Structures are given as C-alpha cells and as structure tokens.
mmCIF file of N, CA and C in Angstrom:
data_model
loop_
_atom_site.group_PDB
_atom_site.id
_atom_site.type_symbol
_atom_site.label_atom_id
_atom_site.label_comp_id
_atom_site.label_asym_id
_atom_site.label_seq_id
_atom_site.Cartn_x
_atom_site.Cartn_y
_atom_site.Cartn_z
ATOM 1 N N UNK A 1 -23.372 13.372 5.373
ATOM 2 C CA UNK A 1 -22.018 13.316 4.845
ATOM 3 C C UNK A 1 -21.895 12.087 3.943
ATOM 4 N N UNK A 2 -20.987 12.408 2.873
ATOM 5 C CA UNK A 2 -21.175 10.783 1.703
ATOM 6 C C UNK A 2 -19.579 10.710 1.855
ATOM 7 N N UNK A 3 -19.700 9.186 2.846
ATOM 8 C CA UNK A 3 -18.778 7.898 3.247
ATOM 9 C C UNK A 3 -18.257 7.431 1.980
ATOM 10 N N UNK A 4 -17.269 7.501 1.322
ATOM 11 C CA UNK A 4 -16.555 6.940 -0.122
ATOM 12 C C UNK A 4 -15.756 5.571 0.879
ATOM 13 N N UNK A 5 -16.656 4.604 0.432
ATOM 14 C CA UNK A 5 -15.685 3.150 0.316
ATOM 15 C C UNK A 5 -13.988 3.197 0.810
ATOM 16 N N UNK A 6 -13.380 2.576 1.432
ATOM 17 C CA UNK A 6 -12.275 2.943 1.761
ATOM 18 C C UNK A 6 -11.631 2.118 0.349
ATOM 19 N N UNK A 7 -10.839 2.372 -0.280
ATOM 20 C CA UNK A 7 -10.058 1.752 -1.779
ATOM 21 C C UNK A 7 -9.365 0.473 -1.289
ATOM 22 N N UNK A 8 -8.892 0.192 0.137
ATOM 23 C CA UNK A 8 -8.146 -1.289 0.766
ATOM 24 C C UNK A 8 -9.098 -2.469 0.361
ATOM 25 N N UNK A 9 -10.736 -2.330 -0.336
ATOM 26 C CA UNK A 9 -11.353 -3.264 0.243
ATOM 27 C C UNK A 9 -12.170 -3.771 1.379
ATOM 28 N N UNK A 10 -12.109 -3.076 2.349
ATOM 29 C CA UNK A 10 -11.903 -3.184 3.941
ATOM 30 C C UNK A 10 -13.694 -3.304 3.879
ATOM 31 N N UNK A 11 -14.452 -2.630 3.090
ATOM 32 C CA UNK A 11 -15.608 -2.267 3.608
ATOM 33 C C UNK A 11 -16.420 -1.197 3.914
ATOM 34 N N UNK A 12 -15.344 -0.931 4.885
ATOM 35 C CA UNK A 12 -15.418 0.556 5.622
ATOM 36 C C UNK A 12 -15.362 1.527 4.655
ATOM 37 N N UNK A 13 -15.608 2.807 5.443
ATOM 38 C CA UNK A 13 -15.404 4.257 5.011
ATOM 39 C C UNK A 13 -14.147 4.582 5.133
ATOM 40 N N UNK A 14 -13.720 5.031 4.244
ATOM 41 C CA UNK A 14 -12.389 5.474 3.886
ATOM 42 C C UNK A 14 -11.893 6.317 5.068
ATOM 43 N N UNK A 15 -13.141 7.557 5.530
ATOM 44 C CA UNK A 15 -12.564 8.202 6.942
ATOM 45 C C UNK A 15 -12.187 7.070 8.120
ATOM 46 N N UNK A 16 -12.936 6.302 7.787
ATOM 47 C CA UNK A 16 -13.027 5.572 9.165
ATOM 48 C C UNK A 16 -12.196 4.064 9.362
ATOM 49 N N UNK A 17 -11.480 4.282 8.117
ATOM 50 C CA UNK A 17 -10.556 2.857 7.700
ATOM 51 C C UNK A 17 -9.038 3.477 7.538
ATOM 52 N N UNK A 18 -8.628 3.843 6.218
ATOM 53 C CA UNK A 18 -7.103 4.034 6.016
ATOM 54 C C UNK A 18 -6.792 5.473 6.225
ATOM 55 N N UNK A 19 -7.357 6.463 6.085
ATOM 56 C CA UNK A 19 -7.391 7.836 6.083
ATOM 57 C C UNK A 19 -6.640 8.258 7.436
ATOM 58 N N UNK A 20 -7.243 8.152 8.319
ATOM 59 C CA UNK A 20 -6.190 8.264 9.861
ATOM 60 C C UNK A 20 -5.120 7.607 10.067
ATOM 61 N N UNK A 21 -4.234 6.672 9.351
ATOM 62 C CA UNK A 21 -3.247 6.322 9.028
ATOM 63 C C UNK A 21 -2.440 7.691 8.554
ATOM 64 N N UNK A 22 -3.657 8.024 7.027
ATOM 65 C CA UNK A 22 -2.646 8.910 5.767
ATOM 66 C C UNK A 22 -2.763 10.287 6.727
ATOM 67 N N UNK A 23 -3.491 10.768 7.986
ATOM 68 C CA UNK A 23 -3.292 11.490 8.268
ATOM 69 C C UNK A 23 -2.904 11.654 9.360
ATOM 70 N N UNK A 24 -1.455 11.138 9.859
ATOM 71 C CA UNK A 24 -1.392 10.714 11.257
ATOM 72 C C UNK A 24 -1.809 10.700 12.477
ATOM 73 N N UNK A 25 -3.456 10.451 12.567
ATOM 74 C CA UNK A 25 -4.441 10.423 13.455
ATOM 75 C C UNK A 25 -3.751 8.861 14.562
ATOM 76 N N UNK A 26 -3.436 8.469 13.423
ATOM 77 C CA UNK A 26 -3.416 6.665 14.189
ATOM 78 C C UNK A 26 -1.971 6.620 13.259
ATOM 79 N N UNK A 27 -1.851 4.890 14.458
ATOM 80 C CA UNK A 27 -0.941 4.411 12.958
ATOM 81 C C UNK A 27 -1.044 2.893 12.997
ATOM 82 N N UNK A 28 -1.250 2.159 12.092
ATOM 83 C CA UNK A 28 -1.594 1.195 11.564
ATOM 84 C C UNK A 28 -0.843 0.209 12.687
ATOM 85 N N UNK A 29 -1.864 -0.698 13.230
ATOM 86 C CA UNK A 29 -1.924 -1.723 14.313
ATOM 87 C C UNK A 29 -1.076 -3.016 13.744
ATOM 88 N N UNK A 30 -1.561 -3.725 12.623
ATOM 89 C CA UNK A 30 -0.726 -4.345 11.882
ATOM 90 C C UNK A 30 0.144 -4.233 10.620
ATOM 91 N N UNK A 31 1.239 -5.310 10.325
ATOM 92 C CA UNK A 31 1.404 -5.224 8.832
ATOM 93 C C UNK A 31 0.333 -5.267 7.992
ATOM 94 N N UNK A 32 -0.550 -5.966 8.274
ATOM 95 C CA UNK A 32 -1.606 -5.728 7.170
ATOM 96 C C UNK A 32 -2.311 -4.411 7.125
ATOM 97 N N UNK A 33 -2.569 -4.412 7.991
ATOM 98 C CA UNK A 33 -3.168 -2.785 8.062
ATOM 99 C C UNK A 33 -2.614 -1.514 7.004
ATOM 100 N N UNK A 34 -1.486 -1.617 7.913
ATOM 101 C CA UNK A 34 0.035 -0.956 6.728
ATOM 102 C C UNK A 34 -0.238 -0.662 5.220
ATOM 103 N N UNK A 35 -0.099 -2.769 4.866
ATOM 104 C CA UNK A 35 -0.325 -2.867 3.462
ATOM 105 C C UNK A 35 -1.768 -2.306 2.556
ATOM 106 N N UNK A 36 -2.288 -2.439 3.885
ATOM 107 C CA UNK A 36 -3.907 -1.997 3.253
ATOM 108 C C UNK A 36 -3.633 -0.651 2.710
ATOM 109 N N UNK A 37 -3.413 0.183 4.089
ATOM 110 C CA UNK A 37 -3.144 1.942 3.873
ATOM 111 C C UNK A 37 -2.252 2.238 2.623
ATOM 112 N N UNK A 38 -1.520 1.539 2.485
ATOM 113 C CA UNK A 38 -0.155 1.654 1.663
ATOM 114 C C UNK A 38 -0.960 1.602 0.257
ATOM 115 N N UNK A 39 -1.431 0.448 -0.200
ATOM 116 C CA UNK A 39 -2.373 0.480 -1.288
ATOM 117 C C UNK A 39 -3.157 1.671 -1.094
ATOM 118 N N UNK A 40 -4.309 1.980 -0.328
ATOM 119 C CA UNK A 40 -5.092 2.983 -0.266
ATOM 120 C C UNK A 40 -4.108 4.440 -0.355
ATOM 121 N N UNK A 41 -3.088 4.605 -0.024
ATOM 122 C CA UNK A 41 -2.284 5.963 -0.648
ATOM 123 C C UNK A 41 -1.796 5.926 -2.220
ATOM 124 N N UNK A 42 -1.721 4.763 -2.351
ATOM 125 C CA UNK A 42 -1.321 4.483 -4.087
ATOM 126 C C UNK A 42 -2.682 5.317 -5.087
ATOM 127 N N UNK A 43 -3.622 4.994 -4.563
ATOM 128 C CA UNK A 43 -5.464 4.774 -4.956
ATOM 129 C C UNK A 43 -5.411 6.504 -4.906
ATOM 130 N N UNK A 44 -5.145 7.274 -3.542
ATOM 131 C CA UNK A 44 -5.085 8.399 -3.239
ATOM 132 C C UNK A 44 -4.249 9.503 -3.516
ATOM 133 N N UNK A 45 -3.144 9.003 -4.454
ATOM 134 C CA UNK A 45 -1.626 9.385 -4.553
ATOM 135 C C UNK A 45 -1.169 10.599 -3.431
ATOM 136 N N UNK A 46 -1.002 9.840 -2.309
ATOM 137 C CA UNK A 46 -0.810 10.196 -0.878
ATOM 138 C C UNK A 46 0.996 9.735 -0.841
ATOM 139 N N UNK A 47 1.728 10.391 -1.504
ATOM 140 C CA UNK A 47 3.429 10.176 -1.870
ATOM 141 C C UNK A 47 4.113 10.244 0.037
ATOM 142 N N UNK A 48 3.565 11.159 0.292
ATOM 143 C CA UNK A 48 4.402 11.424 1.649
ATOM 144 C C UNK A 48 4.177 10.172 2.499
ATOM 145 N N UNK A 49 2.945 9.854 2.531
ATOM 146 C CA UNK A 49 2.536 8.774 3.577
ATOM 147 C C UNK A 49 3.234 7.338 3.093
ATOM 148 N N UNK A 50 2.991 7.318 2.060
ATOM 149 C CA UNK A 50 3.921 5.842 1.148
ATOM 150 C C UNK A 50 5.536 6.076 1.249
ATOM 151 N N UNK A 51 6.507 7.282 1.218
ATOM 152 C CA UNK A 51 7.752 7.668 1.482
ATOM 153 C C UNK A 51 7.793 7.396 3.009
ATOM 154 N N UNK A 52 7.149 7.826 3.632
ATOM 155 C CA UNK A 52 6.781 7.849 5.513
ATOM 156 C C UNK A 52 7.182 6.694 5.598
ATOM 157 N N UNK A 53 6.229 5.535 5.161
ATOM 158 C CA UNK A 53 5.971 4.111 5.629
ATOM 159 C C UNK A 53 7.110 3.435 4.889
ATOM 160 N N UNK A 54 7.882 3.593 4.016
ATOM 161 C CA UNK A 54 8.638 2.762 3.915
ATOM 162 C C UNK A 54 10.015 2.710 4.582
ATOM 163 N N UNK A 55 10.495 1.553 4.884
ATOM 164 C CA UNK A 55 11.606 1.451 5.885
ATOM 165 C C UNK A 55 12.740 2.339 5.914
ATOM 166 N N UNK A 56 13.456 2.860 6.684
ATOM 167 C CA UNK A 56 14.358 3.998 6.250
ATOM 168 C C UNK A 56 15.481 3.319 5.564
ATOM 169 N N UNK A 57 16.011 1.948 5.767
ATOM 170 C CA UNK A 57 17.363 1.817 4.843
ATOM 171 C C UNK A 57 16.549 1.320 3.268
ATOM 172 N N UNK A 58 15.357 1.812 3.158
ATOM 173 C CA UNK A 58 15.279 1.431 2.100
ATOM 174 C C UNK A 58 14.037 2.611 1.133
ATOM 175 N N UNK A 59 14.903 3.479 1.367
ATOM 176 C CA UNK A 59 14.158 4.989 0.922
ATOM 177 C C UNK A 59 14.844 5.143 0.236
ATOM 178 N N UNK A 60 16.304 5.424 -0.022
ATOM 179 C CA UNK A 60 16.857 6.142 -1.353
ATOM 180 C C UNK A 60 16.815 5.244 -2.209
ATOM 181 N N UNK A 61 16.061 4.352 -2.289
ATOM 182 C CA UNK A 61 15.273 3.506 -3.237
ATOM 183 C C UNK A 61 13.931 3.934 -3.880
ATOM 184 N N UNK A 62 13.244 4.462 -3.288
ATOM 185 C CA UNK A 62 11.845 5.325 -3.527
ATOM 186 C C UNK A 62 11.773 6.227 -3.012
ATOM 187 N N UNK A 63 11.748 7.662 -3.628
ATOM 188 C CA UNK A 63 11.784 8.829 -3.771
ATOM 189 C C UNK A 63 10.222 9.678 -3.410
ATOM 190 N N UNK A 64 9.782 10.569 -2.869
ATOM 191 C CA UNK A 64 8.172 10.875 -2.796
ATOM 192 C C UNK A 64 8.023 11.004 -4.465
ATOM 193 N N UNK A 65 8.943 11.386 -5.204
ATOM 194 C CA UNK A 65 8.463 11.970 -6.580
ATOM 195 C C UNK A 65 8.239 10.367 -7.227
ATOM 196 N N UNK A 66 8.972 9.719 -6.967
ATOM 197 C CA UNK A 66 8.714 8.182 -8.097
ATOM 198 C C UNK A 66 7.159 7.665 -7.339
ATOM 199 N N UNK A 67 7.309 7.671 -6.168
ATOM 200 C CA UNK A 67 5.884 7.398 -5.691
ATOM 201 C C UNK A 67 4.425 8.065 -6.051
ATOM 202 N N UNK A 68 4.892 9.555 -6.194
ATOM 203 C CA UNK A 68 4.222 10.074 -6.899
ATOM 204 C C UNK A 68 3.762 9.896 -8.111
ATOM 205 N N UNK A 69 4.145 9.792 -9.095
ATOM 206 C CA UNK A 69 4.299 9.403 -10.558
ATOM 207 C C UNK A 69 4.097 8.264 -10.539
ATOM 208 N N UNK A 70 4.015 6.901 -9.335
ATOM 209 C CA UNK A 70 3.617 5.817 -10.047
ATOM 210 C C UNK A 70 2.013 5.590 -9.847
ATOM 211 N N UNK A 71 1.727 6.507 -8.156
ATOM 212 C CA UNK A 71 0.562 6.539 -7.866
ATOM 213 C C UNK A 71 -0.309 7.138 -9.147
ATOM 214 N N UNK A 72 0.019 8.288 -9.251
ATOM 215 C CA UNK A 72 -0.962 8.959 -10.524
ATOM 216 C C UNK A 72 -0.680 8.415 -11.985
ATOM 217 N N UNK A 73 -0.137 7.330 -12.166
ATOM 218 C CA UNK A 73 0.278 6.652 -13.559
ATOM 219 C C UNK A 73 -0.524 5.508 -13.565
ATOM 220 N N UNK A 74 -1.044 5.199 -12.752
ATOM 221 C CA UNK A 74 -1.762 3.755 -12.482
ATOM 222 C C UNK A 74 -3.291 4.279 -12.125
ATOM 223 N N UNK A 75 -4.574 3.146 -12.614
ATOM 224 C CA UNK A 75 -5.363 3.076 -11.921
ATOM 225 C C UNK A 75 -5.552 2.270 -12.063
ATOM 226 N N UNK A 76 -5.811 2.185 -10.027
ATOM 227 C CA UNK A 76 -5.714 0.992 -9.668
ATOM 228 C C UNK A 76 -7.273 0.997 -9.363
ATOM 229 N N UNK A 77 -7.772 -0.954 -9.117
ATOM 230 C CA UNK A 77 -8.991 -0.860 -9.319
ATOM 231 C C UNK A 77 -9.343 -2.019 -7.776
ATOM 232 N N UNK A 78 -8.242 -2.816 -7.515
ATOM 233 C CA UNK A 78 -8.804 -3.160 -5.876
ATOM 234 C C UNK A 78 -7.696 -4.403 -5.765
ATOM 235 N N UNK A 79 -7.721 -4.244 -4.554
ATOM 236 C CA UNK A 79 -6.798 -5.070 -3.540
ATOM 237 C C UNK A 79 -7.407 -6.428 -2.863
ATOM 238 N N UNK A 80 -6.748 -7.449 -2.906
ATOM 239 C CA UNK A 80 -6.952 -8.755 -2.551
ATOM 240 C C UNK A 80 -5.788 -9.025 -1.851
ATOM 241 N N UNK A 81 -6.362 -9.168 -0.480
ATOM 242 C CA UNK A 81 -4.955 -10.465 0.394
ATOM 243 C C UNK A 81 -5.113 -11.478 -0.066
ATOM 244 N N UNK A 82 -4.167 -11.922 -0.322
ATOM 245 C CA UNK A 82 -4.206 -13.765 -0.190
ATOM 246 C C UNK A 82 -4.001 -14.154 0.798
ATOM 247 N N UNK A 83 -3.162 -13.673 1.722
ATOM 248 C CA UNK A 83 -2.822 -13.956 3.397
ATOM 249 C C UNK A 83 -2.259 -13.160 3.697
ATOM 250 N N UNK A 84 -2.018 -12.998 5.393
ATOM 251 C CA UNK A 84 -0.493 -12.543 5.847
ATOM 252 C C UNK A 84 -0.231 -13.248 7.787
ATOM 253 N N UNK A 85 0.593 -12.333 7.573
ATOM 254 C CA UNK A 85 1.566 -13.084 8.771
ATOM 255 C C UNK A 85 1.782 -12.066 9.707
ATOM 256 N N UNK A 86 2.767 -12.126 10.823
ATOM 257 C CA UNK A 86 3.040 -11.180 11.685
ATOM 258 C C UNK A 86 3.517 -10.427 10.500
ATOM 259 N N UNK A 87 4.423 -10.563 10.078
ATOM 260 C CA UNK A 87 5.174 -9.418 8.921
ATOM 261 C C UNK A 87 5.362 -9.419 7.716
ATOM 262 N N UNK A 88 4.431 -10.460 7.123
ATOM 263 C CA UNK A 88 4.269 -10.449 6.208
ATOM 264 C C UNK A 88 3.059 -10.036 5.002
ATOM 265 N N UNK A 89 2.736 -10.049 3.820
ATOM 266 C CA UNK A 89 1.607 -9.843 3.541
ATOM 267 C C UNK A 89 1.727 -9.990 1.661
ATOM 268 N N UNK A 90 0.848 -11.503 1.692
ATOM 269 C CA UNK A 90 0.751 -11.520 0.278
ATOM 270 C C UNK A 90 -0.108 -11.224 -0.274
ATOM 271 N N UNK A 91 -0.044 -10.489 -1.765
ATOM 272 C CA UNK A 91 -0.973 -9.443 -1.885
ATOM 273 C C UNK A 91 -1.332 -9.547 -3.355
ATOM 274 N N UNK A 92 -2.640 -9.297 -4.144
ATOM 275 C CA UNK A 92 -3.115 -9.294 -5.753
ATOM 276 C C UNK A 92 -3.246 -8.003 -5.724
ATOM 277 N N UNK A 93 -2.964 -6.834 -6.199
ATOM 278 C CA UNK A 93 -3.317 -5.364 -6.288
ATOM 279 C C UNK A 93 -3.912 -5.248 -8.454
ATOM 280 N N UNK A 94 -5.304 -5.374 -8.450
ATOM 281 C CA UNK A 94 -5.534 -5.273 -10.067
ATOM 282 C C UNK A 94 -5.330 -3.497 -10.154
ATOM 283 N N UNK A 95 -4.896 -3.662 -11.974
ATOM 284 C CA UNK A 95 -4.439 -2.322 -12.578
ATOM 285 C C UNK A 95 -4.951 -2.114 -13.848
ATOM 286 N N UNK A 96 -5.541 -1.184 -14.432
ATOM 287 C CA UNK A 96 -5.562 -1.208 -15.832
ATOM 288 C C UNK A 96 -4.467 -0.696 -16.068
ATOM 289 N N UNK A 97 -3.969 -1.273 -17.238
ATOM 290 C CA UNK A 97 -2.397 -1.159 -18.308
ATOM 291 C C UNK A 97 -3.065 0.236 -19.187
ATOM 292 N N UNK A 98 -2.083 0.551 -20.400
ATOM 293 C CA UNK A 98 -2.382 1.486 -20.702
ATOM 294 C C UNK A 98 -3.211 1.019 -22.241
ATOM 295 N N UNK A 99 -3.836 -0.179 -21.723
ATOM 296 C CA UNK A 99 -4.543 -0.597 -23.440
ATOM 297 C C UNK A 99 -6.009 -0.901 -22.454
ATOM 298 N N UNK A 100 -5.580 -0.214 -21.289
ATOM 299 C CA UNK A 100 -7.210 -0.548 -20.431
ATOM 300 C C UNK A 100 -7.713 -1.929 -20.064
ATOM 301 N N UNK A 101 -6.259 -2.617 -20.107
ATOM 302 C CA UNK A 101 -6.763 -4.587 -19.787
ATOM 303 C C UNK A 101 -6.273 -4.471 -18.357
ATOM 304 N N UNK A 102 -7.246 -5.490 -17.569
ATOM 305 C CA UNK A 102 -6.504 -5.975 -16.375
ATOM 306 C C UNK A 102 -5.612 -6.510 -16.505
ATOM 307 N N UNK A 103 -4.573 -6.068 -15.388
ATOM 308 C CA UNK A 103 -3.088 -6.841 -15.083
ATOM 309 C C UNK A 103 -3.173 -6.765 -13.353
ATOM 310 N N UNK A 104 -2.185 -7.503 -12.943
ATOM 311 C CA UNK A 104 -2.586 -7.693 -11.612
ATOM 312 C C UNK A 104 -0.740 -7.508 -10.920
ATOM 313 N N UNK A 105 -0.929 -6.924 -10.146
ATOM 314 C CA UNK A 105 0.556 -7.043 -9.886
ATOM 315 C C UNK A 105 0.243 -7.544 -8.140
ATOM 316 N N UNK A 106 0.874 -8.856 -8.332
ATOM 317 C CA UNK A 106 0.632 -10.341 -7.056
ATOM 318 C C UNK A 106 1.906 -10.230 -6.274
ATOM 319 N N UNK A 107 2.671 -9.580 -5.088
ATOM 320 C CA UNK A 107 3.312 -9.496 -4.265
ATOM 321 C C UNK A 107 3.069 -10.008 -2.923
ATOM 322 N N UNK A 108 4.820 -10.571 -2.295
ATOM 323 C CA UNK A 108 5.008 -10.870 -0.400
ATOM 324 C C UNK A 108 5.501 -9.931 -0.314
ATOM 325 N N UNK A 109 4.882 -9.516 0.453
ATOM 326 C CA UNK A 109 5.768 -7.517 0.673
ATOM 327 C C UNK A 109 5.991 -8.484 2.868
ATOM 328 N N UNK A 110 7.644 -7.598 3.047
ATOM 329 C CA UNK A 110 7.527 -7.858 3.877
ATOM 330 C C UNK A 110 7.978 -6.535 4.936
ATOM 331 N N UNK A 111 7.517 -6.703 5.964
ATOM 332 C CA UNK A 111 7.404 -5.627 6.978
ATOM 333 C C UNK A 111 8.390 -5.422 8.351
ATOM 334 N N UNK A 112 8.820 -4.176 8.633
ATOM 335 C CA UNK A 112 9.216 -4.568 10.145
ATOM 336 C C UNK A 112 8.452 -3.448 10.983
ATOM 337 N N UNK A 113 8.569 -4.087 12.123
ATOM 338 C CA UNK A 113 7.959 -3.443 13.335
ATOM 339 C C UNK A 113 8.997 -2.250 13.918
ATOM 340 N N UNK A 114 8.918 -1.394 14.115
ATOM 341 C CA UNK A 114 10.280 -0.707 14.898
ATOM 342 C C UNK A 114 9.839 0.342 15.325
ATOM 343 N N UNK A 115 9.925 0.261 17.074
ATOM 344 C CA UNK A 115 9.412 1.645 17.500
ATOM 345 C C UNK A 115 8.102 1.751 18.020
ATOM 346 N N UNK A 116 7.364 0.664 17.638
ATOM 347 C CA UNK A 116 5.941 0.433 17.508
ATOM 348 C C UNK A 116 4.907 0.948 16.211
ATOM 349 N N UNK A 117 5.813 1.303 15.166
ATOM 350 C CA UNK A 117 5.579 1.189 13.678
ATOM 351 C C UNK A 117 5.532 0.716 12.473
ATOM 352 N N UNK A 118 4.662 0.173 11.546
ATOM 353 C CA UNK A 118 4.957 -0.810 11.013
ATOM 354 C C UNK A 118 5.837 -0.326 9.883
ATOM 355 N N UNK A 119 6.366 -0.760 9.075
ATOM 356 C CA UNK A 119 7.040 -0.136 7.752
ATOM 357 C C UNK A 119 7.196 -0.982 6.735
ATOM 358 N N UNK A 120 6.854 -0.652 5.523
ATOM 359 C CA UNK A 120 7.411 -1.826 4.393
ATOM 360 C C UNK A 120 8.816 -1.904 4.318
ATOM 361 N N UNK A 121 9.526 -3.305 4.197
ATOM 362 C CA UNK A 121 10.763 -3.171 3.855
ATOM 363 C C UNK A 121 11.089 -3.729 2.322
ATOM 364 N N UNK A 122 10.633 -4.678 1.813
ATOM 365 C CA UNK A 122 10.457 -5.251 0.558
ATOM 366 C C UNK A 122 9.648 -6.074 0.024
ATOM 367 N N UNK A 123 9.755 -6.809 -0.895
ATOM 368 C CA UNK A 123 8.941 -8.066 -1.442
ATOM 369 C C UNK A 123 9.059 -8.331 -2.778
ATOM 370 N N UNK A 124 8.371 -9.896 -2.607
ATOM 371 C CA UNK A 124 8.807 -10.711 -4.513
ATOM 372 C C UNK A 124 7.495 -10.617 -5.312
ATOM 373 N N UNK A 125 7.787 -10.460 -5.937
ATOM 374 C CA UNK A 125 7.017 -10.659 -7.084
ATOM 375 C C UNK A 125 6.682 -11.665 -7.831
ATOM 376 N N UNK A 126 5.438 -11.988 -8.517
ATOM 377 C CA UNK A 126 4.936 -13.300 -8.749
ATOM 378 C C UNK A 126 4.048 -12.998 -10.041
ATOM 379 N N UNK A 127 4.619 -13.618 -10.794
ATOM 380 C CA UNK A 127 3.726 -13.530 -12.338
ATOM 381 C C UNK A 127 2.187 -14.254 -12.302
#
C-alpha cells in the first residue's frame, strides 16, 4: 500500500495521522492536533470536516461552500508551528499566490474544548 505523507507535517502517513480525524474514526486529542487536521483538510479540501470543527457560534461566519472554495483556491505547500498552548496554536501555513510566489499566511488561532472536542474559535493574524 503507498503511505502519502500526512500534509500537517507530522511525518506520518496521512492514514495514520489526520485522516481519522477527517473521518470520524477519532477525534483530535489536542488543539494542536485540531490545527494540524484543520490544515490537512484545507490540503484535502475536506469542507465538512473544517465546517464540523469550527466552533458553533462561529459558523455563520464560514459556510462549507466558502471553505470549499478557499480550500480548492489555494495551494498550499506546508505547515509550521511556531508553538502552542492548551488552546492555543501559532501557526506559518506557506501558499503559492496566483503569480506562483510564496506567501505565508502566520496565525494564533485559538481553540475551545467542549464536550471533549476540540474546535477552532478564532485568531490574529500577523504580517
């Protein structure tokens, strides 16, 4: 069987890293974890699982269709923590633009726990 890299970075095999997240086999142990999967559905344009995970008072903010369309509008090329926290998670995600240059979009995305689930709730942005 050919193991494809999991897209988080992680190392791992994609089955064996974010994938049981995107397919509710499991569900992500930490915020980071989360953020990892969360990137890796962007990579996958996995809309439901990225709509899923984000916090419910903060969904009619992101739509599966805008998630959709941003996942498949972007390619993305890899994920860097800079750190994180119980609920937090600062993050470098590189992109090619549409002139094919790296750009990097550098976020604190922050998280809550609820239920025993993690969820994105927001974050800043950093030039």
């Amino acid at each position: 069987m050919n193991l494809i890299n999991c897209p988080c970075g992680s190392g791992m095999a994609f089955q064996h890293c974010c994938q049981p997240y995107h397919l509710k086999a499991k569900t992500a142990p930490t915020a980071e974890a989360l953020m990892r999967s969360r990137y890796s559905a962007f990579v996958v344009a996995d809309a439901d699982y990225l709509y899923e995970t984000t916090h419910s008072s903060k969904r009619k903010n992101h739509s599966k269709k805008a998630y959709l369309n941003s996942a498949k509008n972007t390619k993305w090329l890899k994920l860097e923590i800079v750190f994180s926290t119980f609920d937090e998670v600062e993050f470098k995600a590189y992109y090619l633009n549409k002139k094919f240059q790296t750009e990097v979009l550098y976020e604190k995305s922050n998280f809550r726990l609820e239920d025993g689930k993690w969820y994105y709730v927001d974050g800043d942005f950093y030039s």
